[in-house]
CSV table of C-alpha atoms and ligand atoms in Angstrom, one decimal:
chain,number,residue,atom,x,y,z
A,151,MET,CA,117.0,117.1,58.4
A,152,THR,CA,114.1,116.8,60.7
A,153,VAL,CA,113.3,114.3,63.4
A,154,THR,CA,109.8,113.1,63.4
A,155,THR,CA,107.8,111.2,65.9
A,156,PRO,CA,108.5,107.4,65.4
A,157,PRO,CA,105.6,105.1,64.7
A,158,GLU,CA,103.8,103.4,67.5
A,159,PRO,CA,105.7,100.4,68.7
A,160,ALA,CA,104.2,97.0,67.9
A,161,ARG,CA,102.3,95.6,70.8
A,162,THR,CA,103.2,92.2,71.8
A,163,PRO,CA,100.3,90.0,72.8
A,164,LEU,CA,99.9,89.7,76.6
A,165,THR,CA,100.8,86.3,78.0
A,166,VAL,CA,100.4,85.2,81.6
A,167,SER,CA,103.0,82.8,82.8
A,168,GLY,CA,104.3,81.5,86.1
A,169,ALA,CA,103.0,82.2,89.6
A,170,HIS,CA,101.4,85.6,90.1
A,171,GLY,CA,104.5,86.6,92.2
A,172,ASP,CA,106.6,87.0,89.0
A,173,ALA,CA,108.4,90.3,89.0
A,174,PRO,CA,106.8,92.7,86.4
A,175,ARG,CA,109.3,93.5,83.6
A,176,GLU,CA,110.3,96.9,82.7
A,177,PRO,CA,110.2,97.9,79.0
A,178,ASP,CA,112.9,96.4,76.8
A,179,GLY,CA,116.2,98.3,76.3
A,180,ALA,CA,117.5,100.8,78.7
A,181,TYR,CA,114.6,102.2,80.8
A,182,LEU,CA,115.8,105.5,82.3
A,183,ASP,CA,112.5,107.0,83.1
A,184,HIS,CA,111.8,105.7,86.6
A,185,ALA,CA,110.5,109.1,87.8
A,186,ALA,CA,107.7,108.8,85.3
A,187,THR,CA,106.8,105.3,86.6
A,188,THR,CA,108.7,102.4,87.9
A,189,PRO,CA,108.0,98.7,87.8
A,190,MET,CA,105.8,97.2,90.4
A,191,SER,CA,107.7,95.0,92.9
A,192,ALA,CA,106.9,91.3,92.8
A,193,ALA,CA,105.5,91.4,96.3
A,194,ALA,CA,103.2,94.3,95.5
A,195,LEU,CA,101.9,92.6,92.3
A,196,ALA,CA,101.3,89.4,94.4
A,197,ALA,CA,99.3,91.5,97.0
A,198,PHE,CA,97.4,93.1,94.1
A,199,VAL,CA,96.5,89.9,92.4
A,200,ALA,CA,95.4,88.3,95.7
A,201,GLU,CA,93.1,91.2,96.6
A,202,ALA,CA,91.8,91.5,93.0
A,203,GLN,CA,90.6,88.0,93.1
A,204,ARG,CA,88.4,88.6,96.0
A,205,THR,CA,85.0,90.5,95.9
A,206,GLY,CA,84.0,92.9,98.7
A,207,ASN,CA,83.4,96.6,99.2
A,208,ALA,CA,85.4,97.8,102.2
A,209,SER,CA,82.3,99.8,103.3
A,210,SER,CA,80.0,96.8,103.4
A,211,LEU,CA,79.1,95.3,106.7
A,212,HIS,CA,79.0,91.6,105.8
A,213,SER,CA,81.9,89.3,105.9
A,214,ALA,CA,83.2,89.9,102.4
A,215,GLY,CA,83.2,93.6,103.0
A,216,ARG,CA,84.9,93.2,106.4
A,217,THR,CA,87.7,91.2,104.7
A,218,SER,CA,88.2,93.9,102.2
A,219,ARG,CA,88.1,96.5,105.1
A,220,ARG,CA,90.9,94.4,106.9
A,221,ALA,CA,93.1,94.5,103.9
A,222,VAL,CA,92.6,98.4,103.6
A,223,GLU,CA,93.3,99.0,107.3
A,224,GLU,CA,96.4,96.8,107.2
A,225,ALA,CA,97.7,98.7,104.3
A,226,ARG,CA,96.9,102.0,106.0
A,227,GLU,CA,98.9,100.9,109.0
A,228,THR,CA,101.9,99.7,106.9
A,229,LEU,CA,101.9,102.9,104.9
A,230,ALA,CA,101.5,105.0,108.0
A,231,HIS,CA,104.4,103.2,109.8
A,232,ALA,CA,106.7,103.4,106.7
A,233,LEU,CA,106.2,107.2,106.5
A,234,GLY,CA,106.2,108.2,110.0
A,235,ALA,CA,102.5,108.9,110.2
A,236,ARG,CA,99.5,107.6,112.2
A,237,PRO,CA,97.0,105.5,110.4
A,238,SER,CA,94.3,107.9,111.0
A,239,GLU,CA,96.3,110.4,109.1
A,240,VAL,CA,96.2,108.5,105.8
A,241,ILE,CA,93.6,109.4,103.3
A,242,PHE,CA,93.7,107.1,100.2
A,243,THR,CA,93.2,108.7,96.9
A,244,SER,CA,93.5,107.7,93.1
A,245,GLY,CA,97.1,109.0,93.1
A,246,GLY,CA,99.4,111.9,93.5
A,247,THR,CA,97.3,114.3,91.2
A,248,GLU,CA,94.2,113.7,93.4
A,249,ALA,CA,96.0,114.1,96.6
A,250,ASP,CA,97.6,117.3,95.4
A,251,ASN,CA,94.2,118.7,94.4
A,252,LEU,CA,92.7,117.7,97.7
A,253,ALA,CA,95.5,119.4,99.6
A,254,ILE,CA,95.6,122.7,97.6
A,255,LYS,CA,91.8,123.1,97.3
A,256,GLY,CA,90.8,121.5,100.7
A,257,ILE,CA,93.3,123.3,102.8
A,258,PHE,CA,92.6,126.6,101.1
A,259,TRP,CA,88.9,126.3,101.7
A,260,GLY,CA,89.4,124.9,105.2
A,261,ARG,CA,91.8,127.6,106.4
A,262,ARG,CA,89.8,130.4,104.7
A,263,ALA,CA,86.6,129.3,106.4
A,264,GLN,CA,88.4,129.8,109.7
A,265,ASP,CA,89.8,133.2,108.8
A,266,THR,CA,88.4,135.0,105.8
A,267,ARG,CA,91.4,137.3,105.4
A,268,ARG,CA,93.5,134.3,104.3
A,269,SER,CA,93.3,134.3,100.5
A,270,ARG,CA,97.0,133.9,99.6
A,271,VAL,CA,98.3,130.6,98.4
A,272,LEU,CA,102.2,130.2,98.3
A,273,VAL,CA,103.6,127.6,95.9
A,274,SER,CA,107.2,127.2,94.8
A,275,ALA,CA,107.7,128.1,91.1
A,276,VAL,CA,109.0,124.6,90.4
A,277,GLU,CA,105.9,122.5,91.6
A,278,HIS,CA,104.4,119.8,89.5
A,279,HIS,CA,101.4,120.8,87.6
A,280,ALA,CA,99.3,118.7,89.9
A,281,VAL,CA,99.9,121.5,92.5
A,282,LEU,CA,100.3,124.5,90.2
A,283,ASP,CA,97.1,124.0,88.3
A,284,PRO,CA,94.7,123.6,91.3
A,285,ALA,CA,96.3,126.7,92.8
A,286,PHE,CA,95.6,128.8,89.6
A,287,TRP,CA,92.2,127.2,89.5
A,288,LEU,CA,91.5,128.6,92.9
A,289,ALA,CA,92.7,132.0,91.6
A,290,GLY,CA,90.2,131.8,88.8
A,291,HIS,CA,87.3,130.4,90.7
A,292,ALA,CA,87.6,131.1,94.4
A,293,GLY,CA,89.4,134.4,94.9
A,294,ALA,CA,92.7,133.1,95.8
A,295,GLU,CA,96.0,135.1,95.1
A,296,ILE,CA,98.7,132.9,94.0
A,297,VAL,CA,102.4,133.7,95.0
A,298,LEU,CA,105.0,131.8,93.1
A,299,LEU,CA,108.0,131.5,95.4
A,300,PRO,CA,111.3,131.9,93.5
A,301,VAL,CA,114.1,129.3,93.5
A,302,ASP,CA,117.8,129.6,92.9
A,303,GLY,CA,119.8,128.3,89.9
A,304,ASP,CA,119.8,124.7,91.4
A,305,GLY,CA,116.0,124.8,91.6
A,306,VAL,CA,116.1,125.1,95.4
A,307,LEU,CA,113.5,127.4,97.3
A,308,ASP,CA,114.7,130.9,98.1
A,309,LEU,CA,114.0,130.9,101.9
A,310,ASP,CA,114.8,134.6,102.2
A,311,ALA,CA,112.1,135.3,99.7
A,312,LEU,CA,109.6,133.2,101.6
A,313,ARG,CA,110.4,134.8,104.9
A,314,ALA,CA,110.0,138.4,103.3
A,315,GLU,CA,106.7,137.3,101.8
A,316,LEU,CA,105.5,136.0,105.2
A,317,ALA,CA,106.7,139.2,107.0
A,318,ALA,CA,104.5,141.2,104.6
A,319,HIS,CA,101.5,138.9,104.2
A,320,GLY,CA,101.7,136.1,106.7
A,321,ASP,CA,98.3,136.8,108.2
A,322,GLU,CA,96.7,136.7,104.8
A,323,THR,CA,98.1,133.4,103.8
A,324,ALA,CA,96.0,130.3,103.7
A,325,LEU,CA,98.6,127.7,102.8
A,326,ILE,CA,102.1,127.0,101.6
A,327,SER,CA,103.0,124.1,99.2
A,328,VAL,CA,106.7,123.2,98.6
A,329,MET,CA,107.5,119.8,97.1
A,330,TRP,CA,109.9,117.5,99.0
A,331,ALA,CA,111.9,116.9,95.8
A,332,ASN,CA,111.6,118.1,92.3
A,333,ASN,CA,110.5,115.6,89.5
A,334,GLU,CA,112.6,117.2,86.8
A,335,VAL,CA,116.0,118.2,88.3
A,336,GLY,CA,115.8,116.1,91.4
A,337,SER,CA,116.7,119.0,93.8
A,338,ILE,CA,115.6,118.4,97.4
A,339,GLN,CA,113.8,121.3,99.0
A,340,PRO,CA,114.3,122.7,102.6
A,341,VAL,CA,110.8,121.5,103.8
A,342,ARG,CA,111.7,121.7,107.6
A,343,GLU,CA,112.7,125.3,107.2
A,344,VAL,CA,109.5,126.1,105.4
A,345,VAL,CA,107.5,124.7,108.3
A,346,ARG,CA,109.7,126.6,110.8
A,347,ALA,CA,109.0,129.9,108.8
A,348,ALA,CA,105.2,129.2,108.5
A,349,ARG,CA,104.5,128.2,112.1
A,350,PRO,CA,104.5,131.7,113.7
A,351,TYR,CA,101.8,132.7,111.3
A,352,GLY,CA,99.5,129.7,111.7
A,353,ILE,CA,99.9,128.7,108.0
A,354,PRO,CA,99.5,125.0,107.2
A,355,VAL,CA,102.2,123.5,105.0
A,356,HIS,CA,101.7,120.8,102.3
A,357,THR,CA,104.5,119.0,100.6
A,358,ASP,CA,104.4,116.8,97.4
A,359,ALA,CA,106.7,113.9,98.3
A,360,VAL,CA,105.7,111.8,95.2
A,361,GLN,CA,109.3,111.7,93.9
A,362,ALA,CA,111.0,111.5,97.3
A,363,VAL,CA,109.6,108.4,98.9
A,364,GLY,CA,111.9,105.4,98.4
A,365,GLN,CA,114.8,107.7,97.1
A,366,THR,CA,115.5,109.7,100.2
A,367,ALA,CA,114.4,109.4,103.9
A,368,VAL,CA,110.9,110.8,104.3
A,369,ASP,CA,109.1,111.1,107.7
A,370,PHE,CA,105.8,112.9,107.9
A,371,SER,CA,105.7,113.6,111.6
A,372,ASP,CA,109.3,114.5,111.9
A,373,SER,CA,109.1,117.0,108.9
A,374,GLY,CA,106.4,119.0,110.7
A,375,VAL,CA,104.2,119.4,107.6
A,376,ASP,CA,100.5,119.3,107.9
A,377,ALA,CA,99.9,117.4,104.8
A,378,MET,CA,101.9,115.3,102.4
A,379,THR,CA,101.2,113.7,99.0
A,380,VAL,CA,102.4,110.2,98.0
A,381,SER,CA,101.8,108.0,94.9
A,382,ALA,CA,102.1,104.3,94.6
A,383,HIS,CA,103.4,103.9,91.0
A,384,LYS,CA,106.5,106.0,91.7
A,385,LEU,CA,107.7,103.6,94.4
A,386,GLY,CA,106.9,100.1,93.1
A,387,GLY,CA,103.1,100.1,93.6
A,388,PRO,CA,100.3,100.2,91.0
A,389,VAL,CA,99.2,103.2,89.0
A,390,GLY,CA,96.0,104.7,90.2
A,391,VAL,CA,96.4,104.9,93.9
A,392,GLY,CA,98.0,107.4,96.2
A,393,ALA,CA,97.4,109.1,99.6
A,394,LEU,CA,97.3,112.5,101.2
A,395,LEU,CA,98.7,112.2,104.8
A,396,ALA,CA,96.9,114.9,106.8
A,397,LYS,CA,97.1,115.8,110.4
A,398,ARG,CA,93.9,115.3,112.3
A,399,ASP,CA,93.6,118.9,113.4
A,400,LEU,CA,94.1,120.2,109.8
A,401,ALA,CA,91.0,122.0,108.5
A,402,LEU,CA,90.6,120.1,105.1
A,403,ASP,CA,87.4,120.4,103.0
A,404,ALA,CA,86.3,117.7,100.7
A,405,VAL,CA,86.8,117.9,97.0
A,406,LEU,CA,85.0,114.7,96.1
A,407,HIS,CA,81.5,114.4,97.7
A,408,GLY,CA,79.5,111.2,97.9
A,409,GLY,CA,79.6,108.2,100.4
A,410,GLY,CA,81.7,109.9,103.0
A,411,GLN,CA,84.7,107.5,102.9
A,412,GLU,CA,88.1,108.5,104.2
A,413,ARG,CA,87.1,110.8,107.1
A,414,GLY,CA,84.4,112.3,104.8
A,415,VAL,CA,87.1,114.2,102.7
A,416,ARG,CA,87.4,111.6,99.9
A,417,SER,CA,84.3,109.9,98.9
A,418,GLY,CA,84.4,106.9,96.6
A,419,THR,CA,84.7,103.0,97.0
A,420,LEU,CA,88.1,102.1,98.0
A,421,ASP,CA,90.3,100.2,95.6
A,422,THR,CA,91.3,97.5,97.9
A,423,ALA,CA,93.6,95.6,95.6
A,424,SER,CA,95.6,98.8,94.7
A,425,ILE,CA,95.7,99.9,98.3
A,426,ALA,CA,97.0,96.5,99.6
A,427,ALA,CA,99.7,96.6,96.9
A,428,PHE,CA,100.5,100.2,97.8
A,429,GLY,CA,101.1,99.2,101.5
A,430,VAL,CA,103.4,96.4,100.4
A,431,ALA,CA,105.3,98.5,98.0
A,432,ALA,CA,105.8,101.5,100.4
A,433,ARG,CA,107.1,99.2,103.1
A,434,HIS,CA,109.5,97.7,100.7
A,435,ALA,CA,110.7,100.9,99.2
A,436,VAL,CA,111.3,102.5,102.6
A,437,ASP,CA,113.1,99.4,104.0
A,438,CYS,CA,115.4,99.3,100.9
A,439,GLN,CA,115.9,103.1,100.6
A,440,PRO,CA,119.3,103.4,102.3
A,441,GLN,CA,121.0,100.7,100.3
A,442,ARG,CA,119.2,101.6,97.1
A,443,ALA,CA,120.2,105.3,97.5
A,444,ALA,CA,123.8,104.3,97.8
A,445,ARG,CA,123.7,102.0,94.7
A,446,LEU,CA,121.8,104.5,92.6
A,447,THR,CA,124.1,107.4,93.7
A,448,ALA,CA,127.1,105.5,92.4
A,449,LEU,CA,125.3,104.5,89.2
A,450,ARG,CA,124.0,108.1,88.7
A,451,ASP,CA,127.5,109.7,89.4
A,452,ASP,CA,129.0,107.3,86.8
A,453,LEU,CA,126.2,108.2,84.3
A,454,VAL,CA,127.0,112.0,84.8
A,455,VAL,CA,130.7,111.5,84.3
A,456,ARG,CA,130.3,109.4,81.2
A,457,VAL,CA,127.7,111.7,79.7
A,458,ARG,CA,130.1,114.6,80.1
A,459,GLU,CA,132.9,112.6,78.6
A,460,VAL,CA,130.9,111.9,75.4
A,461,ASP,CA,129.4,115.4,75.2
A,462,PRO,CA,131.5,118.0,77.1
A,463,GLU,CA,129.0,120.6,76.2
A,464,ALA,CA,126.1,118.9,78.2
A,465,VAL,CA,125.2,120.9,81.2
A,466,LEU,CA,124.0,119.1,84.3
A,467,ARG,CA,121.1,121.0,85.8
A,468,GLY,CA,119.9,120.9,89.4
A,469,ALA,CA,121.8,120.6,92.7
A,470,ASP,CA,125.3,119.3,92.7
A,471,PRO,CA,125.2,115.5,93.2
A,472,ALA,CA,127.9,115.8,95.9
A,473,SER,CA,125.7,118.3,98.0
A,474,GLY,CA,123.3,115.6,99.2
A,475,ARG,CA,120.5,117.8,98.1
A,476,ARG,CA,119.7,115.8,94.9
A,477,LEU,CA,117.7,112.6,94.5
A,478,PRO,CA,120.1,109.8,94.0
A,479,GLY,CA,118.4,108.4,90.9
A,480,ASN,CA,118.2,111.8,89.0
A,481,ALA,CA,120.5,113.2,86.3
A,482,HIS,CA,119.2,116.0,84.2
A,483,PHE,CA,121.1,117.6,81.3
A,484,THR,CA,120.6,120.3,78.7
A,485,PHE,CA,122.3,119.7,75.5
A,486,PRO,CA,123.0,123.0,73.8
A,487,GLY,CA,121.9,123.2,70.2
A,488,ALA,CA,119.7,120.1,70.4
A,489,GLU,CA,115.9,119.9,70.9
A,490,GLY,CA,114.9,117.7,73.9
A,491,ASP,CA,112.1,116.1,71.9
A,492,SER,CA,114.5,115.2,69.1
A,493,LEU,CA,116.9,113.6,71.6
A,494,LEU,CA,114.1,111.6,73.2
A,495,TYR,CA,112.8,110.2,70.0
A,496,LEU,CA,116.4,109.3,68.6
A,497,LEU,CA,117.4,107.7,71.9
A,498,ASP,CA,114.1,105.7,72.0
A,499,SER,CA,115.0,104.4,68.5
A,500,ALA,CA,118.4,103.3,69.9
A,501,GLY,CA,116.6,101.5,72.8
A,502,VAL,CA,117.0,104.1,75.5
A,503,GLN,CA,114.0,105.5,77.2
A,504,ALA,CA,114.3,108.9,78.9
A,505,SER,CA,112.2,112.0,79.3
A,506,THR,CA,112.3,115.7,78.6
A,507,GLY,CA,111.0,116.4,82.1
A,508,SER,CA,107.6,115.6,83.6
A,509,ALA,CA,106.0,112.7,81.8
A,510,CYS,CA,102.6,114.4,82.5
A,511,GLN,CA,103.6,117.1,80.0
A,512,ALA,CA,105.1,114.9,77.4
A,513,GLY,CA,104.1,115.8,73.9
A,514,VAL,CA,103.7,119.4,74.8
A,515,PRO,CA,106.7,121.2,73.2
A,516,GLN,CA,107.1,123.9,75.8
A,517,PRO,CA,110.4,124.7,77.6
A,518,SER,CA,110.1,123.4,81.2
A,519,HIS,CA,108.7,125.9,83.7
A,520,VAL,CA,111.2,124.4,86.2
A,521,LEU,CA,114.2,125.3,84.2
A,522,LEU,CA,112.9,128.8,83.4
A,523,ALA,CA,112.2,129.4,87.1
A,524,MET,CA,115.9,128.3,87.6
A,525,GLY,CA,117.0,131.1,85.2
A,526,VAL,CA,117.9,128.8,82.4
A,527,PRO,CA,117.4,130.7,79.1
A,528,GLU,CA,114.5,129.4,77.0
A,529,ALA,CA,116.7,128.3,74.1
A,530,GLU,CA,118.8,126.2,76.4
A,531,ALA,CA,115.8,124.8,78.3
A,532,ARG,CA,114.6,123.3,75.0
A,533,GLY,CA,117.5,120.9,75.0
A,534,ALA,CA,116.5,119.2,78.3
A,535,LEU,CA,116.7,115.5,78.9
A,536,ARG,CA,116.1,113.7,82.2
A,537,PHE,CA,117.5,110.3,83.0
A,538,THR,CA,116.1,108.7,86.2
A,539,LEU,CA,117.2,105.5,87.8
A,540,GLY,CA,115.2,103.0,90.0
A,541,ALA,CA,115.3,99.6,91.6
A,542,THR,CA,115.9,97.7,88.4
A,543,SER,CA,118.5,100.0,86.9
A,544,THR,CA,121.9,98.5,86.1
A,545,GLU,CA,125.3,99.6,84.7
A,546,ALA,CA,124.2,98.0,81.4
A,547,ASP,CA,121.5,100.7,81.1
A,548,VAL,CA,124.2,103.4,81.5
A,549,ASP,CA,126.5,101.6,78.9
A,550,ARG,CA,123.6,101.6,76.4
A,551,LEU,CA,122.9,105.3,76.9
A,552,VAL,CA,126.6,106.3,76.6
A,553,ALA,CA,127.0,104.2,73.5
A,554,ALA,CA,124.0,105.8,71.8
A,555,LEU,CA,124.4,109.3,72.9
A,556,PRO,CA,127.2,110.7,70.6
A,557,GLN,CA,125.3,109.9,67.4
A,558,VAL,CA,122.0,110.9,68.9
A,559,VAL,CA,123.2,114.3,70.0
A,560,ALA,CA,124.9,115.0,66.7
A,561,ARG,CA,121.8,114.2,64.8
A,562,ALA,CA,119.6,116.2,67.1
A,563,ARG,CA,121.9,119.2,66.7
A,564,ALA,CA,121.9,118.8,62.9
A,565,ALA,CA,118.1,118.7,63.0
A,566,GLY,CA,118.1,121.9,65.1
A,567,LEU,CA,120.3,123.7,62.7
A,568,VAL,CA,118.2,122.6,59.7
A,569,SER,CA,114.9,123.6,61.4
A,570,GLY,CA,116.4,127.0,61.9
A,571,ARG,CA,115.6,127.4,65.5
A,572,ALA,CA,118.0,129.6,67.5
A,573,LEU,CA,119.1,127.0,70.0
A,574,GLY,CA,121.4,128.3,72.8
A,575,GLY,CA,125.0,127.6,73.5
A,576,ALA,CA,126.4,126.2,76.7
A,577,SER,CA,126.0,128.5,79.8
B,153,PLP,C1,106.1,115.6,91.8
B,153,PLP,C2,104.9,114.9,91.3
B,153,PLP,N1,103.7,115.2,91.8
B,153,PLP,C3,102.6,114.6,91.4
B,153,PLP,C4,102.6,113.7,90.3
B,153,PLP,C5,101.3,113.0,89.9
B,153,PLP,O1,101.2,111.8,90.4
B,153,PLP,P1,100.2,110.7,89.8
B,153,PLP,O2,100.8,110.2,88.5
B,153,PLP,O3,100.1,109.6,90.8
B,153,PLP,O4,98.9,111.3,89.6
B,153,PLP,C6,103.8,113.4,89.7
B,153,PLP,C7,103.9,112.5,88.6
B,153,PLP,O5,104.7,112.7,87.7
B,153,PLP,C8,105.0,113.9,90.2
B,153,PLP,O6,106.2,113.7,89.7
């Protein structure tokens, strides 16, 4: 028995109904992939539509341009206020990937220009590819030496290893990048301790907070980091807009060159509609965060208990939910003897949408680098499935998952046996 990719779902024609403030709908069935993207809030959509109906380049000097500029600056203030930053520290980008690229390349070039000995780039082994790939690009093209910082079995950074690395090579290090929270297993990283360790050596610290904002408390200034990445579509805003928060005294070289927008480090006409919606979404996500975290924690804990009931062999990966060091909406399992891709497609057929890990890698049948860095054997890592909850998640979503799971896991295991792959047992 094999499990093949299901045919493309039929596309229902787009209809526009009601006022533009109608809440966007999430996909039908149980949508358990909010870490990949989460529905826009009604208020963010309304702000988007209102600005998209206007014409004006925020860099133009006439009144249409100034109107657009006002919307951008209001959003900049709102975003900064929501994240504990100053408006002048916000650099708008096209999303998390661009902000991560700007941080890794821009800080490397900026710090090395100040001190040519600094060629080491320290990144945790569980970073998103939006951080790892620019770092390895620098190694291939700009003489950087990449150091992958190890994590423990929960996916949490090994601070002793970081301190030992800094004691040996702190003066040669250009930057450290450690994410606020992991996108696959949801583990929250000790970012403040990283800053404390880096400070004596004059090393700038970047954190990718794409998955953290709206799920856990995030404060740029209080964290002490020099730069932080955020993305709108993970917190109720539109796809295609994000920001790098960067301290004013951080040496940051441009990656995109052109019209000199955004402090000269990120050229390109600003996307006023998306930026306005981003500001509204961020404000809402941060205001709602404490109540939402409490609700999602209870829902996630219930999901974990019930998944273990229907499949006692399932192994929860990442930090213990009771530790407080895990994102409230994240539950990540490996199912011994089953392929993650098979589980995903079979669940999808049953109306449950989940992920094998990072959506950005979907379709690539590789075991997750995050699980491998945590010490999970490759065969077990292949059976990974991530369930992530968000603002619109309900108990009915969990019910639907739990109802579908026994048959799905049985079929995926049978497919694994037939395909002859040596799939690992429970650890
Ligand atoms: C931790 C993390 N960083 C960066 C990104 C990329 O963000 P964007 O989709 O806005 O480019 C993602 C998206 O999955 C992510 O989870």
